[in-house]
Tab-separated table of C-alpha atoms in Angstrom:
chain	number	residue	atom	x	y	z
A	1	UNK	CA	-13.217	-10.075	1.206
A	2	UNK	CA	-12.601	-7.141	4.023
A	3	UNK	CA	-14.422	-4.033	3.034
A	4	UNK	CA	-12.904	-0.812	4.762
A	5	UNK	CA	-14.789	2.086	5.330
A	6	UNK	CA	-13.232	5.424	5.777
A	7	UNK	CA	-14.775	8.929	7.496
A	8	UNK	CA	-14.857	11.262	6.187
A	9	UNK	CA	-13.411	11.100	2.801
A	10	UNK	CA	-11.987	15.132	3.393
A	11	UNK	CA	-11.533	17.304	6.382
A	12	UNK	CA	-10.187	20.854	6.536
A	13	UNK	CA	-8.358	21.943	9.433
A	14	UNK	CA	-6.391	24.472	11.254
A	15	UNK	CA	-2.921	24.515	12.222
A	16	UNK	CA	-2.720	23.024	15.804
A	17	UNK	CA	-6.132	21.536	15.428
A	18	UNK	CA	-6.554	18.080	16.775
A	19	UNK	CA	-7.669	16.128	13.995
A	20	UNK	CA	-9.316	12.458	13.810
A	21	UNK	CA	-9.829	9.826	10.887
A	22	UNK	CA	-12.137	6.588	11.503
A	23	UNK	CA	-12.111	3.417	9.681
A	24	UNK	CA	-14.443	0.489	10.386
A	25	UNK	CA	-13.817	-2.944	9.176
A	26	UNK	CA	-16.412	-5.401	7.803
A	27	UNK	CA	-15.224	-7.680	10.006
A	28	UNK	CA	-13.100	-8.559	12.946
A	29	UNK	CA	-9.348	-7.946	12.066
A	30	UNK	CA	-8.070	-7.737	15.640
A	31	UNK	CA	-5.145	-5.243	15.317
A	32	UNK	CA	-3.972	-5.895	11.854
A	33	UNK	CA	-4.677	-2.245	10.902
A	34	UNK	CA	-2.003	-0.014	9.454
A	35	UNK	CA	-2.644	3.669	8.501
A	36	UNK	CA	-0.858	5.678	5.766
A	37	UNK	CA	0.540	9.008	4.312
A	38	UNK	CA	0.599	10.195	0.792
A	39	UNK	CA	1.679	13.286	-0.286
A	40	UNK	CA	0.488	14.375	-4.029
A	41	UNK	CA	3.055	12.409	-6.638
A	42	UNK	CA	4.411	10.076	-4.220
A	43	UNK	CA	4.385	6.796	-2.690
A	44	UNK	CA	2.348	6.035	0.177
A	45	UNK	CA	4.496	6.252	3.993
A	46	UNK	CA	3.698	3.851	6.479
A	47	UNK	CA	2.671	5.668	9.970
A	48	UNK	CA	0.782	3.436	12.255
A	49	UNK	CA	1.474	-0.477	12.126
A	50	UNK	CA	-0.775	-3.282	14.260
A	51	UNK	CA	-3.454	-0.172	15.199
A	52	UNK	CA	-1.295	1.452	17.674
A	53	UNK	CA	2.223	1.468	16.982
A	54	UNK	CA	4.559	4.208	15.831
A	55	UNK	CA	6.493	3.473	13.017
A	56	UNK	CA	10.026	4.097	13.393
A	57	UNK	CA	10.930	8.416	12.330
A	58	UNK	CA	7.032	9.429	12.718
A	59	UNK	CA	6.425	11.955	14.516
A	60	UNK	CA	5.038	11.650	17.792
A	61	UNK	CA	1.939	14.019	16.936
A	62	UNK	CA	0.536	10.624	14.908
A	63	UNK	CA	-1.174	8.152	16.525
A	64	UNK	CA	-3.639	5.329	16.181
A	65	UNK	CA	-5.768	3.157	18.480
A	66	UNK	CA	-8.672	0.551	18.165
A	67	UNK	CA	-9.695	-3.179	17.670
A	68	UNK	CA	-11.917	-5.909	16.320
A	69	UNK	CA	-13.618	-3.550	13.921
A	70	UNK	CA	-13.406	0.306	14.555
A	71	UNK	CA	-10.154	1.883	14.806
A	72	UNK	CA	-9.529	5.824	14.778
A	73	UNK	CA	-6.321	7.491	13.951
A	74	UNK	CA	-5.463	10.651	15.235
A	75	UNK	CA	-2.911	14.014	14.916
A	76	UNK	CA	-2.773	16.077	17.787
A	77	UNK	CA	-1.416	19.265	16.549
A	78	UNK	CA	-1.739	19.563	13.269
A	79	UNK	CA	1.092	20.852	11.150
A	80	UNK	CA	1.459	22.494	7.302
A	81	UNK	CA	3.292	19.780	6.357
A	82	UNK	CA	0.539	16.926	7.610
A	83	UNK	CA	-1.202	17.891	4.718
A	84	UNK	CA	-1.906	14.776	2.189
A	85	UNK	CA	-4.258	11.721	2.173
A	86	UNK	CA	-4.587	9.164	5.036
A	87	UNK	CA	-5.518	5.519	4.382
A	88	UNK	CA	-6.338	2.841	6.375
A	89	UNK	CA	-5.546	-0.629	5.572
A	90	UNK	CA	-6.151	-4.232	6.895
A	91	UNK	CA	-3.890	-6.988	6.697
A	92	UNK	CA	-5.834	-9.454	8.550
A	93	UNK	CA	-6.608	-11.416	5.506
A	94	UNK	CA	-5.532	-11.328	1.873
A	95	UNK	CA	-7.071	-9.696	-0.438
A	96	UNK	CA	-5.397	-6.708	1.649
A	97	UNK	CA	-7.935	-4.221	1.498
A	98	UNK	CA	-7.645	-0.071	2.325
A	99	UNK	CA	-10.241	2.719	2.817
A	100	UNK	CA	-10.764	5.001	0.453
A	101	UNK	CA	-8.589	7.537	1.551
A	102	UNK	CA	-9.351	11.040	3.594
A	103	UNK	CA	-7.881	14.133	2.132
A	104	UNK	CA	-6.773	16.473	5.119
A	105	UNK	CA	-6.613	20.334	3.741
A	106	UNK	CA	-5.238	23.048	5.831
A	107	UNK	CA	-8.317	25.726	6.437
B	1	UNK	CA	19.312	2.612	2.951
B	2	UNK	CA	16.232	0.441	1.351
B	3	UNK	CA	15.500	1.490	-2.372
B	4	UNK	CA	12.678	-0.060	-4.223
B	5	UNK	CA	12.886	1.100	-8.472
B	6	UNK	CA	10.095	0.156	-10.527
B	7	UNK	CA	10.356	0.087	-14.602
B	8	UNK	CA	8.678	-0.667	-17.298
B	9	UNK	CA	5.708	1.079	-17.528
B	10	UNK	CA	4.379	2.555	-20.345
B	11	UNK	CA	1.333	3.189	-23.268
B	12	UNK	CA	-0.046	-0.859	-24.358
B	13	UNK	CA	-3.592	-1.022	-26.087
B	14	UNK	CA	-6.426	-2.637	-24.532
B	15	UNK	CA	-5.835	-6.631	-24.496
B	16	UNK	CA	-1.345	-6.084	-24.769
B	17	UNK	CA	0.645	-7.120	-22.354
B	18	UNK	CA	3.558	-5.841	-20.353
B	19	UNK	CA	6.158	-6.679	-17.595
B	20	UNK	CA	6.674	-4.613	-14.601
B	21	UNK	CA	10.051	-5.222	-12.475
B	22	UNK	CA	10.794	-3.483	-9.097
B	23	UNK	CA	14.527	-3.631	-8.347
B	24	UNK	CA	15.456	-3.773	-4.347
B	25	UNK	CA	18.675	-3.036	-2.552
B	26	UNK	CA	19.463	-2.763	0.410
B	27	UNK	CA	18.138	-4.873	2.508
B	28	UNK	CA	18.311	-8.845	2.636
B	29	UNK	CA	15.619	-9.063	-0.298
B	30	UNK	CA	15.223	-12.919	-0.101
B	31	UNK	CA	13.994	-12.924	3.486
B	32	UNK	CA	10.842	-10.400	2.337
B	33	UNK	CA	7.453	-11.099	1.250
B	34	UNK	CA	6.764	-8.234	-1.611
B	35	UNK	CA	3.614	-7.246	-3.150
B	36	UNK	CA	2.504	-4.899	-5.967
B	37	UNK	CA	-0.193	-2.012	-5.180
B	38	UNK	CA	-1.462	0.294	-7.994
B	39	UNK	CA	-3.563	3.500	-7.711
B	40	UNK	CA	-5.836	4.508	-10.683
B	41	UNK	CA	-5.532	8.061	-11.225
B	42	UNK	CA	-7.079	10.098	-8.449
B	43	UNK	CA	-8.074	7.171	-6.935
B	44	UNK	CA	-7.104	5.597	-4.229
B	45	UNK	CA	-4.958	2.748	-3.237
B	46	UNK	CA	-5.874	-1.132	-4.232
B	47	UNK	CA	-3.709	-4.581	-3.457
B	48	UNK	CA	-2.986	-6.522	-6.726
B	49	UNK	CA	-0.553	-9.285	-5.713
B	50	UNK	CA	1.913	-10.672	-3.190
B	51	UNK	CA	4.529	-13.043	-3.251
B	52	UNK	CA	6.455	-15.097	-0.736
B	53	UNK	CA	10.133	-14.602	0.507
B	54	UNK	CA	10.952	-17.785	-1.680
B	55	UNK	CA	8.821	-17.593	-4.922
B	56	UNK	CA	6.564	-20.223	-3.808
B	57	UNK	CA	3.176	-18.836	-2.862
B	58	UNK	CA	1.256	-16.242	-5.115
B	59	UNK	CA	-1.326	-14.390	-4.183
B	60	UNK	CA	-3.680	-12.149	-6.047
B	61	UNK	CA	-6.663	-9.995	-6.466
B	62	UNK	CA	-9.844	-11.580	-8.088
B	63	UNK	CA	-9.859	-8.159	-10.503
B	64	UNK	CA	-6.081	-9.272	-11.954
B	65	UNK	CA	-6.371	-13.220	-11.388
B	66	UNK	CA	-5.370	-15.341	-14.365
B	67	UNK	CA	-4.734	-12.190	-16.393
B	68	UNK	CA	-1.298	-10.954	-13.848
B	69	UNK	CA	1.954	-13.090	-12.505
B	70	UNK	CA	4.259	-12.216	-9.887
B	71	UNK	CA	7.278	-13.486	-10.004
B	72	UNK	CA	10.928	-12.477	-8.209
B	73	UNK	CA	14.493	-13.671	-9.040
B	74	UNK	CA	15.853	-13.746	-5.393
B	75	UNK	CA	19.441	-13.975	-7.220
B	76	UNK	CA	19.027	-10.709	-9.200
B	77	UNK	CA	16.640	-8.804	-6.433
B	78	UNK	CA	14.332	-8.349	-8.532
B	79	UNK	CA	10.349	-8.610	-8.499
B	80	UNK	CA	8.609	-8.770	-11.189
B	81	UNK	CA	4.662	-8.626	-12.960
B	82	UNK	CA	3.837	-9.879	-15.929
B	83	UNK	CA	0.479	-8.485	-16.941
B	84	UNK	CA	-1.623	-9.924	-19.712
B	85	UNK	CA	-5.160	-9.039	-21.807
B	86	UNK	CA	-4.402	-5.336	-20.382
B	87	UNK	CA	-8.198	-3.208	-20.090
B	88	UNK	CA	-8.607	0.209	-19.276
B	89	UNK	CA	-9.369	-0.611	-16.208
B	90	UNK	CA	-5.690	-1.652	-15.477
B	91	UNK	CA	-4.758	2.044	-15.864
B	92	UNK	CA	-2.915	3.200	-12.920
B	93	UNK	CA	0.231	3.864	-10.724
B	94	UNK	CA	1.722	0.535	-9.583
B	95	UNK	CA	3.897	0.404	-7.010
B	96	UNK	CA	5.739	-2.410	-5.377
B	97	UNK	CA	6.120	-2.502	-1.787
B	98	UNK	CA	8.160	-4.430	0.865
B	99	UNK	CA	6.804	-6.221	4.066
B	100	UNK	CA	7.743	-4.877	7.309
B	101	UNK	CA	8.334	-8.059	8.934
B	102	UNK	CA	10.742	-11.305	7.933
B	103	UNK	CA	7.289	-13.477	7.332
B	104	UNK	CA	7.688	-16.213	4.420
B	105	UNK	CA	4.332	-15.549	3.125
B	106	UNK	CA	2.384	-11.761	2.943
B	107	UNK	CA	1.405	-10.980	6.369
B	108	UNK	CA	2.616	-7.591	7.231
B	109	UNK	CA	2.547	-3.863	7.121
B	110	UNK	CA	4.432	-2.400	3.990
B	111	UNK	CA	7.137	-0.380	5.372
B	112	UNK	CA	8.888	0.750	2.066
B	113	UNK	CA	7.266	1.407	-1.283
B	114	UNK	CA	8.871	2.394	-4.667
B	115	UNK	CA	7.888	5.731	-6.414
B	116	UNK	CA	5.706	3.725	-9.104
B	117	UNK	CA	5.398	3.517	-12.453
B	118	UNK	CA	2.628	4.485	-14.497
B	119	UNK	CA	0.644	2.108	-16.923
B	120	UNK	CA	-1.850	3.474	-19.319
B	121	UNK	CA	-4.007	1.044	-21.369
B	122	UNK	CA	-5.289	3.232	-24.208
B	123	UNK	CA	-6.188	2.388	-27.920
């Protein structure tokens, strides 16, 4: 099975900070790497699909890049309402696997 | 507008059983691969099973194999878990979620979740 490791597991920030997540896979999964938002008492929102690619409404502030094994996802300009947890997850192989999550906190 | 509704949760002792069914609309539900994702309480977010567009191929993780079934009636849009010898362990937020992508089999990002239901396995 993929293991996904995810730095750090909380960050606090300032509005209009730039702000990056990392997540390393335990092996090569190309591109298949998807990152996520969840807000406290909901379900997860997809952002990022295949490493780099702006799912459909997200704001353009989001983004994601990488390959093979390290990706990073990034918000440049962080906003109040960014606040929540970010996952990463790999669909390269099933068992899909995620990272254990980084909660972002406003400073 | 997709809408994914999950029911059926609930209290079951340790070693009950109980049946989970997510209820889609609006979109073309037979052409989607679906899976179910739960999230222990404040913990974070872990695959349990996946099903093709056509009922044919399972797929699960080796902590619910032989113990959970996915199933989905493409007639009724429905998708469904049937989860047996419940542990503590099982304790958690499920969610179901829908592939991105028209892919047979599981092989995509999940573009639209449910808001989950909550299963607690408590004597």
């Amino acid at each position: 099975d993929i293991q996904m490791t995810q730095s750090p597991s909380s960050l606090s920030a300032s509005v209009g900070d730039r702000v990056t997540i990392t997540c390393q896979a335990s092996q090569d999964i190309t591109a298949y790497l998807n990152w996520y938002q969840q807000k406290p008492g909901k379900a997860p929102k997809l952002l990022i699909y295949d490493a780099s690619n702006l799912e459909t409404g997200v704001p353009s502030r989001f983004s994601g890049s990488g390959s093979g094994t390290d990706f990073t996802f990034t918000i440049s300009g962080l906003q109040p309402e960014d606040i929540a947890t970010y996952y990463c997850q790999q669909y390269d192989n099933l068992p899909y696997s995620f990272g254990q999550g980084t909660k972002l906190e406003i400073k | 507008e997709v809408q994914l509704v999950e029911s059926g949760g609930g209290l079951v002792q340790p070693g009950g059983s109980l049946r989970l069914s997510c209820a889609a609309s609006g979109f073309t539900f037979r052409s989607y691969a679906m899976s179910w994702v739960r999230q222990a309480p404040g913990k974070g977010l872990e695959w349990v099973s996946g099903m093709s567009s056509n009922g044919v191929s399972t797929y699960y993780a080796d902590s619910v194999k032989g113990r959970f079934t996915v199933s989905r009636d493409n007639s009724k849009n429905t998708l469904y878990l049937q989860m047996n010898s419940l542990t503590v362990e099982d304790t958690a937020v499920y969610y179901c979620a829908k592939d991105r992508a028209i892919v047979v089999v599981p092989a995509s990002p999940f573009d639209h979740w449910g808001q989950g239901v909550l299963v607690t396995v408590s004597s």
